[in-house]
Amino acid sequence: MPTQWRVLAFLLVINALVGCAPVERSSAGDKVATSGSIETIVFADYNWDSAQIQNRIAQYIVEKGYGHPTDVVFGATLPLFQGLRRGDIQVSLEIWLPNQIEAWYEAEANGEVVEVGMSLGNDWQSAFVIPAYLQEQYPELDSVEDLKDEKFMALFATPETGGKARLVSCVIGWACEEINAAQVEGYELEEHVHIITPGDGAALNADLYGAYENGEPWLGYQWGTNDPALLLDLVRLKEPAYTDECWSTTKACAYEDATIVVAVHPDLLEAAPGVVEMLRVWGFRISLYREVAAWLENTDGASANDAALWWLNGNAETWRTWVTDEAASAIAAALAANEIPDGWPDE
């Protein structure tokens, strides 16, 4: 059986065990030696845009600046985090805390992961987001409690929801899928809200974009670094403020703002110390990603690979501060020669 199919089969088993959506693309998981000697640095290629674009930028820097081969394994949060813990994956540029806090603390305590830096920055998220134009039409709709009003249940209802408000929740296999369901229960909204769980981030975004373009009602999950949240005028319905006690029990409160960290498998510390040092000062923040999201929105047919090249070519003054002078010269030369990393997936 070819290597790529053995890896795919392995990841599908893991997905089945954790109840996540199937992994759509995988590679290179078997290129990692358990002794700490790493042939290929494998990135967790989560199924949302910001993670993939950050990966492409980092892969370019690692391959062209530091001479290490790279690859990616595509999938959802839970199986890819387990891959990081095992050492099948070496780098995750987006560990969202507190979403993954229990598994994260356990993995840290077991010496399976190491936090080395911050990615994007702090970010908000909520399962109860509506377009701003809708609140302009219904200014009294400003709280999750308002969803119990029959008027607003009817506003968001569709033929598939049985008279309940349609709530487009978190993607299948992401940590927030279970959190959002717990919030609906904690707010006693089960009789008022019908949860829709998209198959991937693209489906979630398409659902919102379609409603927004037509000026239709929409209720659902978003986060600050997701493309629609960066590009559209959205409003979060009010929720009780986050507290540790609430979050550890009913979750009938708002999310705490997320801290997004960069994590590596411990083997990478010895195998590629230069790469680890680069990740320690990784400076790709929300303000930078907002520019990339806008470029993608205005560039027909552009992929994450295209976006990474566009950003790298236009922001040398930023990425040069993350790398050594020698690496910076090699990266600049590769960009000038229009070189493409071998580890980038075909798009």
XYZ file of C-alpha atoms in Angstrom:
347
model
C 0.000 0.000 0.000
C 1.507 3.434 -0.930
C 2.659 5.584 1.992
C 0.057 8.315 1.442
C -2.776 5.795 1.615
C -1.403 4.162 4.759
C -1.339 7.598 6.436
C -4.841 8.389 5.214
C -6.172 5.102 6.564
C -4.492 5.721 9.930
C -5.962 9.209 10.271
C -9.423 7.991 9.282
C -9.297 5.501 12.149
C -8.323 8.275 14.552
C -11.182 10.428 13.245
C -13.649 7.618 13.762
C -12.502 7.149 17.347
C -12.995 10.818 18.232
C -16.181 11.255 16.212
C -14.833 13.877 13.845
C -15.350 14.477 10.158
C -13.077 12.434 7.862
C -9.677 13.864 7.059
C -9.657 15.094 3.495
C -5.931 15.165 2.801
C -2.924 13.724 4.603
C 0.743 13.175 4.035
C 4.163 12.720 5.574
C 3.003 11.442 8.955
C 5.294 8.418 8.637
C 8.380 10.466 7.796
C 9.042 11.244 11.448
C 11.489 9.121 13.420
C 10.677 8.574 17.092
C 14.269 9.130 18.152
C 14.018 12.904 17.682
C 15.676 12.802 14.237
C 13.163 14.448 11.904
C 13.383 14.108 8.140
C 10.408 16.362 7.387
C 8.785 19.034 9.552
C 5.055 18.396 9.364
C 2.513 21.160 10.039
C -1.038 20.728 11.330
C -3.094 21.991 8.374
C -6.383 22.828 10.065
C -9.463 23.196 7.919
C -9.760 26.970 8.156
C -8.094 29.744 6.164
C -5.916 31.538 8.690
C -4.208 28.319 9.786
C -3.487 27.256 6.215
C -2.127 30.638 5.168
C 0.111 30.820 8.230
C 1.360 27.324 7.432
C 2.245 28.262 3.849
C 4.202 31.304 5.024
C 6.004 29.273 7.676
C 6.711 26.413 5.261
C 8.312 28.852 2.805
C 10.511 30.271 5.550
C 11.469 26.835 6.903
C 12.281 25.305 3.507
C 13.925 28.239 1.774
C 15.497 29.903 4.815
C 16.479 26.962 7.021
C 16.756 24.094 4.539
C 14.311 21.704 6.219
C 11.758 19.805 4.090
C 8.146 20.415 5.163
C 4.768 18.806 4.680
C 1.234 19.102 6.049
C -1.492 16.859 7.384
C -4.949 18.254 6.714
C -7.855 17.726 9.097
C -9.882 18.874 12.088
C -8.759 20.088 15.505
C -8.943 16.935 17.591
C -7.152 14.406 15.377
C -4.408 16.859 14.447
C -3.779 17.710 18.090
C -3.452 14.007 18.838
C -0.974 13.797 15.952
C 1.061 16.602 17.530
C 1.076 14.786 20.875
C 2.315 11.567 19.240
C 5.004 13.298 17.174
C 3.411 12.561 13.792
C 3.107 16.362 13.505
C 5.797 18.777 14.694
C 4.205 22.233 14.416
C 0.758 23.660 15.162
C 0.466 27.378 14.524
C -3.033 27.686 15.980
C -3.742 26.078 19.335
C -6.897 27.811 20.537
C -7.176 28.220 24.297
C -9.433 27.862 26.250
C -11.191 25.705 23.614
C -8.604 22.949 23.952
C -7.549 23.759 27.500
C -8.082 20.376 29.164
C -6.309 18.392 26.450
C -3.598 21.069 26.282
C -2.813 20.962 29.993
C -2.719 17.176 29.927
C -0.365 17.132 26.931
C 1.893 19.765 28.533
C 2.032 17.831 31.794
C 2.976 14.671 29.878
C 5.779 16.471 28.033
C 4.080 15.859 24.674
C 3.845 19.501 23.520
C 5.800 22.712 24.061
C 4.417 26.232 23.720
C 6.951 28.407 21.914
C 5.094 31.559 20.900
C 1.869 33.314 20.022
C -0.096 33.264 16.776
C -2.577 35.918 15.595
C -3.088 37.233 19.155
C -6.198 37.270 21.321
C -9.474 36.695 19.527
C -13.198 36.633 20.264
C -15.661 33.924 19.327
C -19.392 33.431 19.776
C -22.149 31.076 18.666
C -24.656 33.931 18.683
C -23.685 36.333 15.900
C -26.077 38.171 13.570
C -25.566 40.637 10.684
C -25.607 44.278 11.762
C -28.369 45.059 9.265
C -30.625 42.644 11.124
C -30.144 44.404 14.440
C -30.871 47.705 12.710
C -34.208 46.225 11.652
C -34.846 44.703 15.092
C -33.009 46.823 17.683
C -34.719 44.917 20.491
C -32.857 41.775 19.354
C -29.645 42.196 21.320
C -29.358 39.243 23.708
C -29.324 35.450 23.624
C -32.407 35.585 25.863
C -34.309 37.302 23.044
C -34.081 34.078 21.050
C -36.780 32.651 23.338
C -39.230 35.203 21.941
C -41.551 33.559 19.418
C -41.097 36.565 17.141
C -37.377 35.927 16.807
C -37.723 32.169 16.684
C -39.918 32.731 13.634
C -37.460 35.255 12.181
C -34.674 32.658 12.019
C -36.840 29.582 11.387
C -36.578 27.652 8.118
C -38.516 24.645 6.805
C -35.867 22.305 8.255
C -35.999 23.645 11.821
C -39.568 22.854 12.876
C -40.378 26.413 13.919
C -37.182 26.898 15.923
C -34.499 29.468 15.185
C -31.825 28.095 12.862
C -28.367 28.423 14.445
C -25.381 27.598 12.250
C -22.926 26.318 14.846
C -19.316 25.215 14.925
C -17.801 22.864 12.358
C -17.964 19.128 12.980
C -14.787 18.001 14.745
C -13.771 21.400 16.137
C -13.604 21.824 19.901
C -16.286 24.527 19.801
C -18.869 22.059 18.429
C -19.417 20.580 21.888
C -18.995 23.932 23.641
C -21.708 25.600 21.566
C -24.104 22.713 22.166
C -23.438 23.031 25.906
C -24.133 26.777 25.737
C -27.479 26.194 24.024
C -28.388 23.790 26.823
C -27.019 26.119 29.518
C -29.113 29.007 28.217
C -32.172 26.694 28.117
C -32.551 27.294 24.392
C -33.144 23.665 23.321
C -36.833 24.366 22.675
C -36.046 27.553 20.795
C -32.950 26.838 18.701
C -32.211 24.177 16.076
C -28.455 23.594 15.667
C -26.924 23.126 12.213
C -23.332 21.797 12.203
C -21.432 22.556 8.963
C -19.063 19.987 7.524
C -16.188 22.454 7.225
C -15.249 26.092 7.591
C -15.978 26.852 3.943
C -19.568 25.656 4.367
C -19.986 27.807 7.475
C -18.694 30.886 5.681
C -20.704 30.238 2.518
C -23.877 30.004 4.586
C -23.225 33.421 6.126
C -22.068 35.059 2.891
C -25.176 33.816 1.079
C -27.516 35.236 3.706
C -25.572 38.506 3.948
C -25.595 39.133 0.205
C -29.366 38.693 0.155
C -30.022 40.679 3.337
C -31.553 37.627 5.013
C -31.675 36.695 8.715
C -28.672 34.694 9.931
C -27.682 33.415 13.354
C -24.573 31.423 14.094
C -20.975 30.925 15.112
C -18.109 33.202 14.125
C -14.727 34.272 15.448
C -12.719 37.421 15.014
C -10.072 36.092 12.625
C -12.513 34.295 10.352
C -12.847 35.967 6.968
C -16.545 36.999 7.293
C -15.854 38.579 10.686
C -13.022 40.592 9.138
C -14.954 41.610 6.035
C -18.616 41.919 7.063
C -20.456 44.055 9.615
C -21.520 41.593 12.313
C -22.920 41.909 15.833
C -22.592 39.553 18.786
C -25.689 39.058 20.892
C -25.121 39.878 24.547
C -24.264 37.035 26.911
C -23.378 36.897 30.605
C -19.684 37.572 31.093
C -17.255 34.662 31.219
C -16.300 33.251 34.600
C -14.232 30.181 35.400
C -17.095 28.751 37.477
C -19.595 29.158 34.653
C -17.256 27.615 32.100
C -16.495 24.606 34.267
C -20.211 23.902 34.838
C -23.095 25.074 32.622
C -21.185 27.234 30.080
C -24.172 29.612 30.176
C -21.871 32.583 29.573
C -19.752 34.118 26.844
C -16.515 32.597 25.641
C -13.368 33.963 27.205
C -11.313 35.689 24.533
C -9.112 33.044 22.971
C -5.345 33.000 23.243
C -3.860 31.409 20.129
C -0.454 29.851 20.703
C 2.221 28.183 18.602
C 3.092 24.679 19.774
C 5.705 22.140 18.714
C 6.447 18.545 19.511
C 9.440 18.321 21.894
C 11.533 16.436 19.313
C 11.694 19.603 17.216
C 13.639 21.467 19.915
C 16.711 19.344 19.243
C 16.116 18.500 15.596
C 15.585 22.064 14.314
C 16.555 24.673 16.944
C 16.738 27.441 14.335
C 13.165 26.807 13.282
C 12.048 26.797 16.918
C 13.731 30.148 17.518
C 11.946 31.557 14.477
C 8.609 30.300 15.852
C 9.348 31.886 19.224
C 9.221 35.325 17.590
C 6.507 34.475 15.057
C 4.695 37.759 14.573
C 1.767 37.014 12.278
C -1.025 38.906 14.050
C -4.671 39.613 13.294
C -3.826 42.991 11.750
C -1.614 41.243 9.192
C -4.109 38.510 8.481
C -6.859 41.088 7.882
C -4.855 42.384 4.907
C -4.486 38.854 3.517
C -8.204 38.118 3.959
C -9.107 41.297 2.068
C -6.682 40.412 -0.741
C -8.175 36.926 -1.049
C -11.690 38.342 -1.147
C -10.721 40.667 -4.009
C -8.620 38.170 -5.990
C -10.650 35.638 -7.946
C -9.401 32.085 -7.744
C -6.571 32.824 -5.322
C -5.460 29.999 -3.025
C -3.669 29.910 0.318
C -0.446 29.316 -1.626
C -1.064 32.458 -3.697
C -1.867 34.465 -0.574
C 1.346 33.363 1.124
C 3.451 34.419 -1.876
C 1.629 37.748 -2.089
C 2.245 38.425 1.594
C 5.869 37.285 1.632
C 6.737 39.402 -1.418
C 5.130 42.506 0.068
C 6.158 42.248 3.713
C 9.882 41.514 3.849
C 10.350 44.177 6.514
C 8.122 42.082 8.814
C 9.243 38.502 8.229
C 12.943 39.486 8.212
C 12.581 40.291 11.919
C 11.656 36.658 12.619
C 14.661 35.017 10.952
C 18.462 35.108 10.873
C 20.233 37.306 8.334
C 21.406 34.201 6.467
C 17.876 32.808 6.308
C 16.487 36.178 5.200
C 18.910 36.331 2.263
C 18.028 32.792 1.187
C 14.280 33.488 1.409
C 14.614 36.711 -0.578
C 16.583 34.894 -3.273
C 13.948 32.134 -3.471
C 11.153 34.674 -3.801
C 13.029 36.535 -6.529
C 13.430 33.253 -8.412
C 9.713 32.449 -7.997
C 10.550 29.224 -6.161
C 7.767 27.186 -4.567
C 8.262 24.981 -1.470
C 8.151 21.274 -2.149
C 5.915 20.757 0.889
C 3.082 22.985 -0.231
C -0.031 20.972 -1.118
C -1.485 21.250 -4.595
C -4.455 23.635 -4.651
